[in-house]
Amino acid sequence: PSFRELMQRINEYLASNEADIRRQNTTLVNALQEMNRSTPATSINAMPLDSARQVLERNFDTTDGGFGEAPKFPHPTNLERLLRHWAHSRRDGMEDRRALHMAVFTLEKMAHGGLFDQLGGGFCRYSVDNHWVIPHFEKMLYDNGALLALYGEAWAATGNPLFERIAQQTAGWVMREMQAPEGGYYSSLDADSEGEEGRFYVWTPATVRALLDADDYRLFARRYGLDRDANFEGHWHLHVNRTIDQLAEEFDSSRATIEAALARASDILFRAREQRIRPGRDDKVLTAWNGLMIRGMAIAGRHTGVTAWTDSAERALDFIRAELWRDNRLLATYKDGRAHLNAYLDDYVHLIDGILELLQVRWRSGDLDFAIELAEIVLARFNDADGGFFFTSDDHEQLIQRSKPNHDDAMPSGNGIAAKVLGRLGHLLGETRYLEAAEHTLKSVWSGMESMPHGHTSLLQALEESLFPYQCVVIRGSGEELEDWRRQSAQPYAPARYTLAIPGNMNALPGDLNNRTGTGHTLAYICNGMTCGTPVSDRDLFLRQLDLQR
């Protein structure tokens, strides 16, 4: 039949079956709404934390790291869960080295694979094989924000220089290629250029040989697999094939000599690659994704001491506040000078998360005030009376169903991040409304955490911080001494600690922070949950009290 005839038949069917169709629609809507409903738990416990650890080990790839079979995704929330599990076990005196190994081994394998851009930095979306060698070449901001934070934390936890280098290269790529002059972060790079996936990234031995001298080529080829068979449609995608130690032995050279030669060769190839036609860039600025990268820059900058990354995060936050904050409401997207679309739960909570991490590196009163404004809107506009938060606000365009994002997907779940940031703000400010909302969220999704804990690792982080309240350190003082105390509190990896270094002359702070008054000298207020000890003014005593929590 023609299109006109088809439309006539549809119209006739609707006219003759309208009552049945309306009943079916009502049944469907009720079923969709029922999917959001669950009986909240009356209490919560640590069982899902241990269950997630067990499931992750069962799914762990002992050969190549990661979880499950190809296609393999980085799953940064799972790796962060393992790092946090290890840190918690160490504090309890029963160190779970296996949890640490699973996280670190996976991070090493991804860093050495083709998932990571060995020349330009940054991670691609996923690997099409089990070995992290050939990726889908698209680069996403949200992946790299989460992974930048994770490599910064892994560096703090282990001191492995590989993790510091990967953080440096990833942050460098973001600032070089993904940050707008105005400050916001762009969304993604396409997988293809000139109509071919990966064309921008792959090489042939002949091309590389023409760029390098003979000795450097031989070394580079051994390092990155150019002396082996092609691995991508007749071309070679770079991945680490020999370790530095293996090359040092093979070429009878020191590690320093090998590393210098590889750095020299990589720089030559990078500059040559820059002359190619580049993959397309999606230059939208998305609020939620920017929140993830602000968080990543802040965490990595805190652990490595690279102030340029903190500066980058501040520029992005300032851009969002200037361009995507309108009439005390957040907008979701910005492009070509225009911000639009009501922000979603993910936009609010990921931005709050980024702000809270940024405050641990550098205090700005306006940033905390902004985070509180955002949190108040989350409570007022997204709250579900049965616990947890809807993806859309109560004044959003009417949809068939208001979904509630509980399960981690490509990004951490909105409800997981909401429970975490509200819990942190609640402890920091002494605001019981935030603490109650966080607890109600956890109780409302308890059945999901029990049945599939490894799919709710963002919520598990909030659960852990609810059951075992973290140490909150507020330092008042000035100058280099204030910064020194802040740095000491930031190292080593201590995920159960939250630190603010606030200049002593700052007054009229929100909530309980106003009780952490400054004096003429450096002073630290150390609280465990809602219980606070006597302020500490002696640096050695301060360090000893921090050590008790490491």
XYZ file of C-alpha atoms in Angstrom:
550
model
C 0.000 0.000 0.000
C 0.993 3.617 -0.503
C 1.858 5.823 2.457
C -1.504 7.609 2.107
C -3.351 4.279 2.208
C -1.352 3.157 5.237
C -2.219 6.331 7.146
C -5.902 5.938 6.258
C -5.918 2.382 7.638
C -4.216 3.514 10.863
C -6.774 6.281 11.267
C -9.645 3.851 10.729
C -8.195 1.425 13.274
C -7.763 4.180 15.862
C -11.316 5.375 15.347
C -12.833 1.916 15.775
C -10.620 0.779 18.689
C -10.110 3.974 20.668
C -11.400 2.617 23.988
C -9.177 -0.483 23.848
C -6.122 1.589 22.923
C -6.695 3.963 25.836
C -6.997 1.021 28.240
C -3.760 -0.458 26.878
C -2.027 2.904 27.261
C -3.171 3.179 30.859
C -1.951 -0.348 31.600
C 1.432 0.415 30.021
C 1.860 3.680 31.932
C 0.958 1.963 35.208
C 3.478 -0.801 34.496
C 6.224 1.724 33.766
C 5.451 3.634 36.960
C 5.503 0.397 38.916
C 9.090 -0.179 37.747
C 10.177 2.814 39.860
C 8.420 1.551 42.963
C 10.104 -0.657 45.497
C 9.640 -1.193 49.190
C 12.344 0.785 51.001
C 14.532 -1.150 53.398
C 14.157 -0.401 57.093
C 17.914 -0.586 57.651
C 21.160 -0.848 55.705
C 24.365 -2.802 56.280
C 27.767 -3.521 54.742
C 26.830 -6.795 53.043
C 26.641 -5.356 49.481
C 30.177 -3.978 49.864
C 31.575 -7.457 50.452
C 29.294 -9.020 47.837
C 30.486 -6.585 45.165
C 34.089 -7.451 45.972
C 33.335 -11.171 45.510
C 31.446 -10.712 42.226
C 34.170 -8.495 40.785
C 36.772 -11.145 41.569
C 34.662 -13.840 39.894
C 34.409 -11.715 36.750
C 38.040 -10.565 36.830
C 40.233 -11.340 33.808
C 43.427 -12.618 35.437
C 45.323 -12.447 32.133
C 44.480 -8.987 30.835
C 42.665 -7.248 33.653
C 39.183 -5.839 33.523
C 35.960 -7.772 33.816
C 34.308 -10.188 31.438
C 34.891 -10.662 27.723
C 35.243 -8.332 24.745
C 34.070 -5.749 24.071
C 35.814 -4.588 27.241
C 34.971 -1.286 28.878
C 37.133 0.376 31.539
C 34.349 0.383 34.177
C 36.096 3.016 36.338
C 33.450 2.843 39.078
C 34.265 -0.842 39.617
C 37.989 -0.135 39.782
C 37.398 2.728 42.201
C 35.298 0.368 44.324
C 38.229 -2.060 44.550
C 40.663 0.711 45.492
C 38.323 1.956 48.191
C 37.723 -1.594 49.431
C 41.482 -2.064 49.765
C 41.887 1.240 51.608
C 39.075 0.360 54.015
C 40.507 -3.110 54.679
C 43.915 -1.601 55.395
C 42.438 0.763 57.967
C 40.783 -2.230 59.634
C 44.101 -4.080 59.824
C 43.036 -6.786 57.336
C 44.585 -5.505 54.131
C 42.951 -6.960 51.013
C 45.927 -7.006 48.651
C 43.917 -8.931 46.079
C 41.459 -6.053 45.684
C 44.372 -3.670 45.157
C 45.925 -6.044 42.607
C 42.739 -6.287 40.540
C 42.497 -2.501 40.286
C 46.194 -1.824 39.689
C 46.696 -4.692 37.231
C 43.750 -3.489 35.140
C 44.999 0.097 35.147
C 48.439 -1.067 34.009
C 47.002 -3.202 31.205
C 44.771 -0.386 29.952
C 47.651 2.101 30.095
C 49.868 -0.172 28.001
C 47.154 -1.075 25.497
C 45.794 0.648 22.447
C 42.793 1.787 24.459
C 45.150 4.556 25.585
C 46.493 6.955 22.959
C 50.219 6.266 23.375
C 51.225 9.475 21.592
C 48.584 12.045 22.445
C 47.094 10.843 25.716
C 43.501 10.114 26.606
C 41.451 6.921 26.487
C 39.178 5.601 23.766
C 35.694 4.308 24.499
C 36.291 0.540 24.763
C 38.429 -2.318 23.445
C 37.088 -4.689 20.795
C 39.427 -7.450 22.029
C 40.224 -8.934 25.423
C 43.726 -7.465 25.509
C 42.944 -3.708 25.336
C 44.851 -3.499 22.013
C 42.329 -2.302 19.413
C 39.735 0.215 20.581
C 36.660 1.807 19.211
C 38.586 5.000 18.567
C 36.012 7.491 19.852
C 37.211 9.514 22.856
C 34.565 10.621 25.357
C 34.961 13.338 27.965
C 33.091 11.391 30.650
C 35.335 8.325 30.326
C 38.449 10.421 30.585
C 37.181 12.441 33.542
C 36.567 9.283 35.544
C 39.839 7.662 34.445
C 41.897 10.781 35.148
C 40.613 10.760 38.724
C 41.262 7.028 38.997
C 44.860 7.205 37.769
C 45.514 10.113 40.131
C 44.186 8.046 43.027
C 46.155 4.973 41.926
C 49.321 7.080 41.831
C 48.643 8.245 45.393
C 47.903 4.675 46.516
C 50.921 2.984 44.940
C 53.503 5.564 43.898
C 53.722 3.806 40.507
C 55.195 6.402 38.103
C 53.236 4.863 35.216
C 50.005 6.104 36.771
C 51.375 9.616 37.216
C 52.486 9.676 33.564
C 49.092 8.473 32.323
C 47.393 11.186 34.383
C 49.783 13.783 32.945
C 49.169 12.698 29.358
C 45.404 12.480 29.817
C 45.130 15.889 31.467
C 47.445 17.303 28.800
C 45.214 15.971 26.024
C 42.101 17.414 27.676
C 43.577 20.888 28.096
C 45.125 20.850 24.619
C 42.214 19.485 22.590
C 39.064 19.409 24.714
C 38.925 22.698 26.624
C 37.323 25.692 24.962
C 39.108 29.048 25.190
C 36.204 30.212 27.376
C 36.809 27.361 29.832
C 34.204 24.655 29.262
C 35.160 21.143 28.187
C 34.019 19.762 24.836
C 32.186 16.440 24.640
C 34.009 13.982 22.376
C 36.246 13.195 19.421
C 34.911 11.037 16.601
C 36.345 7.597 15.917
C 36.903 8.254 12.216
C 38.567 10.767 9.945
C 38.517 10.850 6.154
C 35.744 8.266 6.340
C 37.835 5.593 8.076
C 37.775 4.598 11.730
C 41.141 4.992 13.423
C 42.846 6.542 10.386
C 44.211 9.433 12.442
C 45.875 7.082 14.953
C 47.364 4.164 12.980
C 50.760 3.774 11.312
C 52.828 1.653 8.965
C 56.441 0.692 9.677
C 57.521 2.504 6.515
C 55.926 5.762 7.661
C 57.558 5.562 11.079
C 60.931 4.535 9.627
C 60.892 7.619 7.407
C 60.498 9.874 10.453
C 63.081 8.352 12.819
C 66.759 7.534 12.601
C 67.632 3.846 12.401
C 68.448 3.327 16.089
C 65.359 5.136 17.346
C 63.170 3.288 14.858
C 64.451 -0.117 15.960
C 63.802 0.745 19.617
C 60.391 2.289 18.943
C 59.330 -0.663 16.795
C 60.225 -3.119 19.553
C 58.413 -1.045 22.169
C 55.157 -0.596 20.250
C 54.873 -3.742 18.138
C 55.836 -2.418 14.712
C 58.077 -5.475 14.305
C 55.030 -7.751 14.528
C 52.118 -8.367 12.169
C 49.656 -5.575 11.428
C 46.878 -5.463 14.019
C 44.295 -3.152 12.444
C 43.169 -3.526 8.827
C 46.685 -3.676 7.393
C 47.988 -0.961 9.711
C 49.619 -0.846 13.131
C 47.930 0.675 16.144
C 50.482 1.443 18.844
C 50.450 -0.484 22.099
C 53.217 -1.391 24.527
C 54.770 -4.677 23.427
C 58.020 -4.609 25.454
C 58.658 -3.170 28.905
C 61.377 -0.605 29.552
C 63.352 -3.194 31.506
C 63.161 -5.686 28.634
C 64.353 -3.042 26.193
C 67.162 -1.931 28.491
C 68.448 -5.501 28.619
C 67.966 -6.109 24.903
C 69.702 -2.874 23.852
C 72.261 -2.959 26.679
C 71.277 0.534 27.828
C 70.069 2.177 31.006
C 66.389 2.781 31.673
C 67.005 6.519 31.456
C 68.587 6.190 28.007
C 65.724 4.030 26.740
C 63.077 6.370 28.146
C 64.765 9.440 26.633
C 64.982 7.812 23.199
C 61.344 6.719 23.299
C 60.222 10.177 24.412
C 62.185 11.733 21.545
C 60.684 9.346 18.992
C 57.158 9.763 20.382
C 57.429 13.539 20.129
C 58.491 13.309 16.477
C 55.579 11.009 15.645
C 53.118 13.117 17.601
C 54.106 16.251 15.680
C 53.833 14.363 12.394
C 50.400 13.049 13.371
C 49.231 16.575 14.139
C 49.516 17.342 10.410
C 46.896 14.722 9.539
C 43.216 15.436 9.017
C 41.774 15.236 12.498
C 38.690 13.366 13.726
C 35.619 15.518 14.133
C 35.024 17.077 17.526
C 31.663 17.444 19.220
C 32.086 20.883 20.735
C 28.957 20.885 22.877
C 29.625 21.683 26.524
C 27.520 19.281 28.612
C 27.131 20.122 32.278
C 27.222 16.576 33.684
C 30.257 15.593 31.630
C 32.017 18.789 32.657
C 31.311 17.915 36.275
C 33.075 14.585 35.766
C 36.125 16.254 34.220
C 36.237 18.981 36.886
C 36.299 16.167 39.429
C 39.014 14.328 37.507
C 41.236 17.384 37.179
C 40.752 18.268 40.843
C 41.537 14.785 42.180
C 44.540 14.241 39.915
C 45.788 17.753 40.633
C 45.443 17.237 44.375
C 47.464 14.028 44.359
C 50.177 15.113 41.918
C 50.452 18.758 42.920
C 49.998 20.003 39.329
C 48.313 23.383 39.796
C 47.578 23.762 36.070
C 44.979 21.011 36.370
C 43.284 22.807 39.244
C 43.324 25.998 37.183
C 41.728 24.123 34.283
C 38.954 22.788 36.523
C 38.276 26.244 37.956
C 37.997 27.729 34.461
C 35.449 25.075 33.508
C 33.420 25.654 36.664
C 33.482 29.420 36.180
C 32.288 28.960 32.595
C 29.360 26.796 33.661
C 28.336 29.236 36.342
C 28.553 32.141 33.906
C 26.850 30.498 30.921
C 24.689 27.591 32.134
C 23.320 28.979 35.411
C 20.233 31.052 34.623
C 17.688 32.439 37.087
C 18.922 30.086 39.807
C 18.492 27.007 37.609
C 21.070 24.923 35.795
C 20.971 24.232 32.064
C 22.243 21.044 30.467
C 24.048 22.003 27.271
C 25.889 24.873 25.600
C 26.892 25.276 21.973
C 27.614 28.190 19.656
C 26.963 30.766 22.342
C 23.597 29.335 23.401
C 22.772 27.452 26.605
C 19.506 25.525 26.715
C 17.574 22.477 27.994
C 16.599 22.024 31.619
C 19.347 20.265 33.530
C 18.838 16.694 34.690
C 19.730 15.034 37.968
C 23.096 13.957 36.513
C 23.957 17.559 35.676
C 23.326 18.785 39.201
C 24.975 15.998 41.151
C 28.053 15.526 38.960
C 28.673 19.256 39.118
C 28.338 19.218 42.918
C 30.762 16.288 43.014
C 33.283 18.210 40.938
C 32.941 21.283 43.141
C 33.454 19.311 46.352
C 36.654 17.770 44.966
C 37.882 21.130 43.713
C 37.371 22.624 47.165
C 39.783 20.052 48.576
C 42.535 21.565 46.441
C 41.757 25.261 46.614
C 39.226 27.102 48.738
C 36.827 29.561 47.105
C 33.833 30.544 49.236
C 31.625 31.060 46.207
C 32.171 27.479 45.095
C 30.758 25.985 48.288
C 27.832 28.408 48.182
C 27.138 27.294 44.607
C 27.265 23.610 45.594
C 24.730 24.278 48.353
C 22.416 26.098 45.927
C 22.580 23.124 43.579
C 21.905 20.677 46.416
C 18.842 22.632 47.490
C 17.422 22.406 43.973
C 18.057 18.652 43.917
C 16.022 18.297 47.115
C 13.265 20.632 45.974
C 12.860 19.562 42.345
C 14.076 15.981 41.932
C 13.137 14.268 45.192
C 10.896 11.212 45.233
C 8.836 10.977 48.421
C 9.540 7.230 48.444
C 13.283 7.882 48.515
C 15.867 8.689 45.879
C 15.670 11.150 43.027
C 14.086 11.294 39.604
C 16.166 11.931 36.494
C 13.994 14.919 35.551
C 12.823 17.823 37.694
C 9.213 18.278 38.749
C 8.764 21.161 36.302
C 10.404 19.370 33.365
C 8.530 18.546 30.186
C 5.935 15.898 31.058
C 7.090 12.402 30.134
C 5.321 9.038 30.258
C 7.629 8.010 33.089
C 10.036 9.860 35.394
C 12.902 7.404 35.580
C 15.255 7.029 38.551
C 18.878 6.310 37.572
C 20.195 3.795 40.103
C 22.351 1.439 38.050
C 25.827 2.491 36.875
C 26.068 2.621 33.109
C 28.539 4.507 30.918
C 28.475 7.109 33.680
C 28.058 6.698 37.443
C 24.398 6.601 38.439
C 22.720 9.872 39.306
C 21.273 8.515 42.540
C 24.634 7.090 43.584
C 26.343 10.447 43.147
C 23.396 12.258 44.755
C 23.583 10.080 47.873
C 27.344 10.576 48.078
C 27.433 14.359 47.688
C 24.446 14.941 49.964
C 26.060 12.747 52.602
C 29.302 14.685 52.331
C 27.612 18.067 52.447
C 25.489 16.893 55.357
C 28.520 15.925 57.442
C 30.453 19.011 56.399
C 27.692 21.474 57.238
C 25.822 19.544 59.926
C 22.742 19.627 57.679
C 20.449 16.766 58.700
C 18.151 17.206 55.677
C 21.007 16.210 53.389
C 21.962 13.240 55.554
C 18.367 12.019 55.707
C 17.945 12.345 51.932
C 21.134 10.341 51.372
C 19.976 7.611 53.756
C 16.498 7.469 52.209
C 18.093 7.086 48.781
C 20.142 4.110 49.947
C 17.127 2.464 51.563
C 14.972 3.010 48.474
C 17.370 1.116 46.178
C 18.483 -1.479 48.713
C 17.004 -4.431 46.825
C 19.013 -3.516 43.719
C 22.231 -3.177 45.698
C 21.621 -6.556 47.311
C 20.783 -8.401 44.088
C 23.414 -6.783 41.832
C 25.985 -4.977 43.987
C 28.609 -4.751 41.231
C 26.125 -2.811 39.085
C 25.604 -0.190 41.797
C 29.157 0.683 42.810
C 28.443 4.429 42.865
C 25.705 3.764 45.401
C 28.104 1.490 47.285
C 30.493 4.400 47.748
C 27.660 6.384 49.310
C 26.732 3.337 51.397
C 30.283 2.989 52.689
C 30.428 6.659 53.651
C 27.061 6.351 55.391
C 28.024 3.275 57.421
C 31.604 4.366 58.114
C 31.504 8.176 58.166
C 34.671 9.639 56.768
C 37.113 11.912 58.519
C 36.449 15.580 57.823
C 39.460 17.862 58.287
C 39.014 21.636 58.300
C 42.265 23.588 58.485
C 42.289 27.314 59.224
C 45.375 29.436 58.746
C 47.239 31.379 56.101
C 50.102 31.299 53.661
C 52.468 28.425 53.038
C 51.795 26.778 56.394
C 48.096 26.387 55.555
C 49.012 24.895 52.188
C 51.574 22.572 53.793
C 48.978 21.165 56.202
C 46.528 20.714 53.318
C 49.110 18.806 51.274
C 49.883 16.543 54.218
C 46.195 15.719 54.601
C 45.854 14.988 50.872
C 48.573 12.315 50.804
C 48.733 9.421 50.564
C 45.543 7.860 49.206
C 42.922 8.316 51.929
C 39.447 8.149 50.358
C 37.765 8.211 53.773
C 39.056 11.720 54.432
C 37.718 15.054 53.207
C 39.910 18.113 53.702
C 39.251 21.828 53.423
C 41.960 24.448 53.922
C 40.168 27.737 54.606
C 42.015 31.032 55.136
C 41.677 32.142 58.736
C 40.229 35.528 57.790
C 37.200 33.966 56.082
C 34.053 34.536 58.146
C 30.312 33.850 57.876
C 30.814 30.326 56.561
C 27.767 28.103 55.983
C 26.474 25.627 58.565
C 28.835 24.037 61.057
C 31.838 25.395 59.173
C 31.152 28.711 60.844
C 32.115 27.062 64.142
C 35.557 26.138 62.759
C 36.909 29.592 63.462
C 40.306 30.864 62.449
C 42.912 32.211 64.842
C 46.273 33.849 64.461
C 47.959 30.503 63.750
C 47.266 27.310 61.822
C 44.591 25.172 63.431
C 43.002 21.879 62.352
C 39.527 20.654 63.280
C 39.329 16.877 62.817
C 35.905 15.248 62.887
C 34.954 11.617 62.403
C 31.406 11.676 61.168
C 29.590 14.159 63.412
C 32.041 13.697 66.305
C 34.805 16.279 66.513
C 37.921 16.325 68.644
C 39.813 19.196 70.210
C 41.320 21.551 67.589
C 44.973 20.777 66.851
C 47.615 23.482 66.470
C 50.743 21.311 66.619
C 51.855 19.986 63.219
C 53.331 16.731 64.552
C 50.168 15.960 66.517
C 48.124 16.784 63.422
C 50.121 14.285 61.352
C 49.787 11.602 64.021
C 46.018 12.015 64.083
C 45.933 11.721 60.297
C 48.047 8.562 60.463
C 45.436 6.931 62.678
C 43.023 7.068 59.743
C 45.389 5.937 56.978
